[in-house]
mmCIF file of C-alpha atoms in Angstrom:
data_model
loop_
_atom_site.group_PDB
_atom_site.id
_atom_site.type_symbol
_atom_site.label_atom_id
_atom_site.label_comp_id
_atom_site.label_asym_id
_atom_site.label_seq_id
_atom_site.Cartn_x
_atom_site.Cartn_y
_atom_site.Cartn_z
ATOM 1 C CA MET A 8 24.805 -3.837 6.236
ATOM 2 C CA SER A 9 27.342 -1.145 7.644
ATOM 3 C CA ARG A 10 30.878 -0.658 6.214
ATOM 4 C CA ALA A 11 32.642 -0.625 9.602
ATOM 5 C CA LEU A 12 35.422 -2.803 8.520
ATOM 6 C CA GLN A 13 36.122 -1.245 5.436
ATOM 7 C CA GLY A 14 39.852 -0.670 4.923
ATOM 8 C CA LYS A 15 40.497 -3.693 7.121
ATOM 9 C CA VAL A 16 42.219 -7.278 6.018
ATOM 10 C CA ALA A 17 40.600 -10.299 7.634
ATOM 11 C CA LEU A 18 41.795 -13.858 7.566
ATOM 12 C CA VAL A 19 39.329 -16.699 8.257
ATOM 13 C CA THR A 20 40.726 -20.075 8.825
ATOM 14 C CA GLY A 21 38.648 -22.915 7.726
ATOM 15 C CA GLY A 22 36.574 -20.347 5.706
ATOM 16 C CA SER A 23 35.597 -22.678 2.693
ATOM 17 C CA ARG A 24 32.262 -23.845 4.360
ATOM 18 C CA GLY A 25 30.118 -23.949 7.262
ATOM 19 C CA ILE A 26 30.574 -21.300 10.084
ATOM 20 C CA GLY A 27 33.745 -20.033 8.609
ATOM 21 C CA ALA A 28 32.424 -19.336 5.181
ATOM 22 C CA ALA A 29 29.271 -17.473 6.850
ATOM 23 C CA ILE A 30 31.986 -15.377 8.878
ATOM 24 C CA ALA A 31 33.949 -14.759 5.608
ATOM 25 C CA ARG A 32 31.021 -13.501 3.956
ATOM 26 C CA ARG A 33 29.763 -11.323 6.791
ATOM 27 C CA LEU A 34 33.197 -9.760 7.255
ATOM 28 C CA ALA A 35 33.273 -9.011 3.420
ATOM 29 C CA ALA A 36 29.419 -7.440 3.739
ATOM 30 C CA ASP A 37 30.937 -5.203 6.326
ATOM 31 C CA GLY A 38 33.564 -3.731 4.150
ATOM 32 C CA ALA A 39 36.545 -6.078 4.896
ATOM 33 C CA ASP A 40 38.884 -7.650 2.440
ATOM 34 C CA VAL A 41 39.053 -11.465 3.380
ATOM 35 C CA ALA A 42 41.387 -13.994 2.910
ATOM 36 C CA ILE A 43 40.257 -17.925 3.863
ATOM 37 C CA SER A 44 42.300 -21.128 4.427
ATOM 38 C CA TYR A 45 41.296 -24.401 3.667
ATOM 39 C CA ALA A 46 42.693 -27.901 4.021
ATOM 40 C CA ALA A 47 41.242 -29.799 1.283
ATOM 41 C CA SER A 48 38.233 -28.114 -0.210
ATOM 42 C CA ALA A 49 39.816 -26.042 -2.931
ATOM 43 C CA ASP A 50 36.698 -25.823 -5.120
ATOM 44 C CA LEU A 51 34.366 -24.732 -2.028
ATOM 45 C CA ALA A 52 37.247 -22.221 -1.323
ATOM 46 C CA GLN A 53 37.156 -20.567 -4.739
ATOM 47 C CA ALA A 54 33.234 -20.557 -4.723
ATOM 48 C CA VAL A 55 33.298 -18.484 -1.389
ATOM 49 C CA VAL A 56 36.100 -16.102 -3.163
ATOM 50 C CA ARG A 57 34.028 -15.431 -6.053
ATOM 51 C CA GLU A 58 31.045 -14.632 -3.797
ATOM 52 C CA ILE A 59 33.011 -12.289 -1.617
ATOM 53 C CA GLU A 60 34.539 -10.694 -4.595
ATOM 54 C CA ALA A 61 31.232 -10.020 -6.108
ATOM 55 C CA SER A 62 30.350 -7.890 -3.215
ATOM 56 C CA GLY A 63 32.981 -5.499 -4.186
ATOM 57 C CA VAL A 64 36.041 -6.391 -1.936
ATOM 58 C CA ARG A 65 39.378 -8.297 -2.333
ATOM 59 C CA ALA A 66 39.443 -11.981 -1.605
ATOM 60 C CA ALA A 67 41.869 -14.998 -1.800
ATOM 61 C CA SER A 68 42.025 -18.484 -0.534
ATOM 62 C CA PHE A 69 45.113 -20.449 0.681
ATOM 63 C CA LYS A 70 45.689 -24.015 1.249
ATOM 64 C CA ALA A 71 47.339 -24.742 4.705
ATOM 65 C CA ASP A 72 46.945 -27.543 7.500
ATOM 66 C CA GLN A 73 46.125 -25.941 10.656
ATOM 67 C CA ALA A 74 47.804 -29.088 12.169
ATOM 68 C CA ASP A 75 51.190 -28.025 10.837
ATOM 69 C CA ALA A 76 52.736 -24.918 12.558
ATOM 70 C CA ALA A 77 55.261 -24.462 9.598
ATOM 71 C CA GLN A 78 52.133 -24.144 7.076
ATOM 72 C CA VAL A 79 50.234 -21.637 9.369
ATOM 73 C CA ALA A 80 53.132 -19.249 9.659
ATOM 74 C CA GLY A 81 53.369 -19.393 5.902
ATOM 75 C CA LEU A 82 49.641 -18.854 5.582
ATOM 76 C CA ILE A 83 50.147 -15.622 7.842
ATOM 77 C CA LYS A 84 52.941 -14.391 5.629
ATOM 78 C CA ALA A 85 51.152 -15.229 2.367
ATOM 79 C CA VAL A 86 48.274 -13.212 3.409
ATOM 80 C CA VAL A 87 50.354 -10.289 4.586
ATOM 81 C CA GLU A 88 52.238 -10.509 1.282
ATOM 82 C CA ARG A 89 49.242 -10.555 -0.752
ATOM 83 C CA PHE A 90 47.025 -7.790 1.049
ATOM 84 C CA GLY A 91 49.744 -5.512 2.612
ATOM 85 C CA ARG A 92 48.504 -5.971 5.908
ATOM 86 C CA LEU A 93 46.399 -8.065 8.564
ATOM 87 C CA ASP A 94 43.989 -6.747 11.081
ATOM 88 C CA ILE A 95 41.848 -9.621 12.074
ATOM 89 C CA LEU A 96 42.298 -12.995 12.576
ATOM 90 C CA VAL A 97 39.485 -15.360 12.938
ATOM 91 C CA ASN A 98 40.245 -18.858 14.191
ATOM 92 C CA SER A 99 37.563 -20.992 12.744
ATOM 93 C CA ALA A 100 39.216 -24.108 11.244
ATOM 94 C CA GLY A 101 38.586 -27.062 13.808
ATOM 95 C CA VAL A 102 37.861 -30.861 13.710
ATOM 96 C CA SER A 103 35.487 -32.770 15.995
ATOM 97 C CA VAL A 104 36.478 -36.217 16.962
ATOM 98 C CA ILE A 105 34.816 -38.146 19.973
ATOM 99 C CA GLY A 106 35.527 -41.511 21.801
ATOM 100 C CA PRO A 107 35.218 -42.601 25.345
ATOM 101 C CA VAL A 108 38.538 -42.740 27.133
ATOM 102 C CA GLY A 109 40.301 -46.056 27.240
ATOM 103 C CA ASP A 110 38.069 -47.547 24.315
ATOM 104 C CA PRO A 111 40.352 -49.596 22.380
ATOM 105 C CA ALA A 112 38.288 -48.684 19.321
ATOM 106 C CA THR A 113 38.810 -45.059 19.754
ATOM 107 C CA ASP A 114 40.982 -43.658 16.930
ATOM 108 C CA VAL A 115 44.114 -42.201 19.095
ATOM 109 C CA THR A 116 45.675 -40.798 16.018
ATOM 110 C CA ALA A 117 42.598 -38.807 15.180
ATOM 111 C CA LEU A 118 42.479 -37.437 18.744
ATOM 112 C CA ASP A 119 46.176 -36.175 18.460
ATOM 113 C CA ARG A 120 45.096 -34.488 15.098
ATOM 114 C CA GLN A 121 42.353 -32.789 16.769
ATOM 115 C CA LEU A 122 44.676 -31.497 19.570
ATOM 116 C CA ALA A 123 47.011 -30.157 16.794
ATOM 117 C CA VAL A 124 44.484 -28.650 14.770
ATOM 118 C CA ASN A 125 42.137 -27.123 17.457
ATOM 119 C CA VAL A 126 44.762 -26.101 20.032
ATOM 120 C CA GLY A 127 48.187 -26.024 18.090
ATOM 121 C CA GLY A 128 46.734 -24.476 14.952
ATOM 122 C CA VAL A 129 45.271 -21.590 16.676
ATOM 123 C CA ALA A 130 48.182 -21.091 18.841
ATOM 124 C CA ALA A 131 50.451 -21.223 15.628
ATOM 125 C CA ALA A 132 48.384 -18.607 13.860
ATOM 126 C CA VAL A 133 48.268 -15.969 16.904
ATOM 127 C CA ARG A 134 52.152 -16.352 17.306
ATOM 128 C CA ALA A 135 52.593 -15.823 13.649
ATOM 129 C CA ILE A 136 50.344 -12.878 13.309
ATOM 130 C CA ALA A 137 51.526 -11.091 16.439
ATOM 131 C CA PRO A 138 54.304 -8.918 14.616
ATOM 132 C CA HIS A 139 51.922 -7.868 12.003
ATOM 133 C CA LEU A 140 48.967 -6.651 14.277
ATOM 134 C CA LYS A 141 48.496 -2.915 15.085
ATOM 135 C CA LYS A 142 46.223 -1.071 17.354
ATOM 136 C CA GLY A 143 42.889 -1.917 16.837
ATOM 137 C CA GLY A 144 43.707 -5.446 15.719
ATOM 138 C CA ARG A 145 41.464 -8.448 16.602
ATOM 139 C CA ILE A 146 41.718 -11.831 17.257
ATOM 140 C CA ILE A 147 38.597 -13.995 17.654
ATOM 141 C CA SER A 148 38.588 -17.659 18.179
ATOM 142 C CA ILE A 149 35.827 -19.958 17.532
ATOM 143 C CA GLY A 150 35.295 -22.272 20.603
ATOM 144 C CA SER A 151 32.281 -24.301 21.490
ATOM 145 C CA GLY A 152 29.917 -24.382 24.331
ATOM 146 C CA LEU A 153 31.517 -28.029 24.923
ATOM 147 C CA GLY A 154 34.559 -25.912 26.319
ATOM 148 C CA THR A 155 32.499 -25.223 29.345
ATOM 149 C CA ARG A 156 30.804 -28.210 30.320
ATOM 150 C CA ALA A 157 30.586 -31.931 28.832
ATOM 151 C CA PRO A 158 27.210 -33.022 28.945
ATOM 152 C CA TRP A 159 27.780 -36.389 27.038
ATOM 153 C CA PRO A 160 30.397 -39.084 27.195
ATOM 154 C CA GLY A 161 33.002 -39.483 24.580
ATOM 155 C CA PHE A 162 33.607 -35.693 24.185
ATOM 156 C CA ALA A 163 36.427 -35.057 26.723
ATOM 157 C CA ASP A 164 39.287 -34.710 24.407
ATOM 158 C CA TYR A 165 37.280 -32.290 22.138
ATOM 159 C CA SER A 166 35.980 -30.353 25.223
ATOM 160 C CA ALA A 167 39.456 -30.004 26.241
ATOM 161 C CA THR A 168 41.028 -28.600 22.989
ATOM 162 C CA LYS A 169 38.028 -25.943 23.241
ATOM 163 C CA ALA A 170 38.581 -25.011 26.885
ATOM 164 C CA ALA A 171 42.352 -24.449 26.001
ATOM 165 C CA VAL A 172 41.236 -21.978 23.218
ATOM 166 C CA ALA A 173 39.431 -20.015 26.070
ATOM 167 C CA ALA A 174 42.314 -20.109 28.346
ATOM 168 C CA PHE A 175 44.857 -19.070 25.749
ATOM 169 C CA THR A 176 42.272 -16.058 24.804
ATOM 170 C CA ARG A 177 42.472 -14.796 28.533
ATOM 171 C CA GLY A 178 46.189 -15.000 28.606
ATOM 172 C CA TRP A 179 46.669 -13.157 25.226
ATOM 173 C CA ALA A 180 44.377 -10.611 25.992
ATOM 174 C CA ARG A 181 46.853 -9.513 28.625
ATOM 175 C CA ASP A 182 49.775 -9.858 26.181
ATOM 176 C CA PHE A 183 47.988 -7.689 23.418
ATOM 177 C CA GLY A 184 46.219 -5.333 25.546
ATOM 178 C CA PRO A 185 48.735 -2.874 25.981
ATOM 179 C CA LYS A 186 49.235 -2.746 22.074
ATOM 180 C CA GLY A 187 45.180 -2.072 21.978
ATOM 181 C CA ILE A 188 44.439 -5.401 20.286
ATOM 182 C CA THR A 189 41.624 -7.509 21.753
ATOM 183 C CA VAL A 190 41.314 -11.394 21.986
ATOM 184 C CA ASN A 191 38.200 -13.082 22.356
ATOM 185 C CA THR A 192 36.377 -16.250 22.096
ATOM 186 C CA ILE A 193 32.929 -17.242 20.574
ATOM 187 C CA GLN A 194 31.364 -20.458 21.775
ATOM 188 C CA PRO A 195 28.701 -21.713 19.487
ATOM 189 C CA GLY A 196 26.032 -24.066 20.633
ATOM 190 C CA PRO A 197 24.388 -26.591 17.972
ATOM 191 C CA ILE A 198 24.877 -24.905 14.531
ATOM 192 C CA ASP A 199 23.006 -26.280 11.590
ATOM 193 C CA THR A 200 25.899 -26.973 9.148
ATOM 194 C CA ASP A 201 26.936 -30.026 7.038
ATOM 195 C CA MET A 202 29.068 -31.516 9.694
ATOM 196 C CA ASN A 203 26.005 -31.122 12.391
ATOM 197 C CA PRO A 204 22.911 -30.815 10.410
ATOM 198 C CA ALA A 205 19.699 -29.773 12.190
ATOM 199 C CA ASP A 206 17.808 -32.782 11.226
ATOM 200 C CA GLY A 207 20.733 -35.277 12.039
ATOM 201 C CA ALA A 208 20.691 -38.280 14.142
ATOM 202 C CA PHE A 209 21.855 -36.672 17.183
ATOM 203 C CA ALA A 210 19.919 -33.455 16.458
ATOM 204 C CA GLU A 211 17.115 -34.006 18.883
ATOM 205 C CA ILE A 212 18.896 -34.221 22.067
ATOM 206 C CA GLN A 213 21.182 -30.790 21.203
ATOM 207 C CA LYS A 214 17.886 -28.887 20.611
ATOM 208 C CA ALA A 215 16.513 -30.215 23.831
ATOM 209 C CA GLY A 216 19.723 -28.976 25.426
ATOM 210 C CA THR A 217 19.065 -25.332 24.319
ATOM 211 C CA ALA A 218 16.903 -22.849 26.094
ATOM 212 C CA LEU A 219 15.523 -21.677 22.664
ATOM 213 C CA GLY A 220 14.764 -25.410 21.332
ATOM 214 C CA ARG A 221 16.425 -25.018 18.085
ATOM 215 C CA PHE A 222 19.769 -25.049 15.971
ATOM 216 C CA GLY A 223 21.611 -21.900 15.453
ATOM 217 C CA LYS A 224 22.376 -20.803 11.941
ATOM 218 C CA PRO A 225 25.986 -20.075 10.936
ATOM 219 C CA GLU A 226 25.170 -16.535 10.194
ATOM 220 C CA GLU A 227 24.383 -15.996 13.754
ATOM 221 C CA ILE A 228 27.694 -16.675 14.644
ATOM 222 C CA ALA A 229 29.045 -14.354 11.836
ATOM 223 C CA ALA A 230 27.204 -11.671 13.225
ATOM 224 C CA ALA A 231 28.892 -12.198 16.740
ATOM 225 C CA VAL A 232 32.246 -12.283 15.023
ATOM 226 C CA ALA A 233 31.533 -9.022 12.877
ATOM 227 C CA PHE A 234 30.656 -7.353 16.049
ATOM 228 C CA LEU A 235 33.689 -8.337 18.050
ATOM 229 C CA ALA A 236 35.792 -7.412 14.997
ATOM 230 C CA GLY A 237 34.339 -3.880 14.870
ATOM 231 C CA PRO A 238 34.837 -0.542 16.541
ATOM 232 C CA ASP A 239 32.047 -0.976 18.836
ATOM 233 C CA ALA A 240 33.756 -3.981 20.563
ATOM 234 C CA ALA A 241 36.921 -1.838 21.277
ATOM 235 C CA TYR A 242 36.499 -2.398 25.229
ATOM 236 C CA ILE A 243 35.831 -6.297 25.209
ATOM 237 C CA THR A 244 38.875 -8.309 25.405
ATOM 238 C CA GLY A 245 39.548 -11.871 27.116
ATOM 239 C CA ALA A 246 35.971 -12.435 26.918
ATOM 240 C CA THR A 247 34.133 -16.011 26.076
ATOM 241 C CA LEU A 248 30.837 -15.199 24.427
ATOM 242 C CA ASP A 249 28.233 -18.215 24.276
ATOM 243 C CA VAL A 250 26.282 -17.702 21.287
ATOM 244 C CA ASP A 251 24.342 -20.994 21.901
ATOM 245 C CA GLY A 252 20.651 -20.572 22.178
ATOM 246 C CA GLY A 253 21.130 -20.904 25.993
ATOM 247 C CA PHE A 254 22.679 -24.284 25.803
ATOM 248 C CA ASN A 255 25.058 -23.193 28.983
ATOM 249 C CA ALA A 256 22.495 -21.222 30.713
#
């Protein structure tokens, strides 16, 4: 691995497991000091921190509910106080709730929380970090291929939250551009995690929807994040990058 991010400090929300943990490990491998946030999995978060520290960089975990804007603002403040700076924000925390519109069995409260986490939490983090980012700063949000299209019923609310993230990204790129800060979104396709395993009940239809016929690995999303976080991506902003095995081809 290169050390292209040496001297940088990154925050990965939702970094205790899955895609977020893979991103945290990769940014650390590229030389960044890494903070991660978690909502409930303190033990998992600490395990990731220990693994990152073993690679020779600083690491810390912070508890924060992404649905609570005040907690998100406090998270950004705590990371800056702990590390002295913050250069890279990766909005990886998110939840997935499905349910057909109008179905009385749908948990509307869960849908409202999904909106608060997937959209409100991202917006709160970007607003809070804005005063701290300097030239060369990076904001990278993890969206979804379902933010571009909704191939199955019941995903409207989830798709809308991820489409909102991509729209925010385009607007924020204009806001931050004069400061030399880039803002981008990565849209994963089916990724093999404990929340969406490659051998799960819904896996075959997802695989069939990709051009490559397989699930992706969390490390493949992390590689794309590392590229956008690094110096070679300095002229990429306002972009939505599909890392989806051809799901949206």
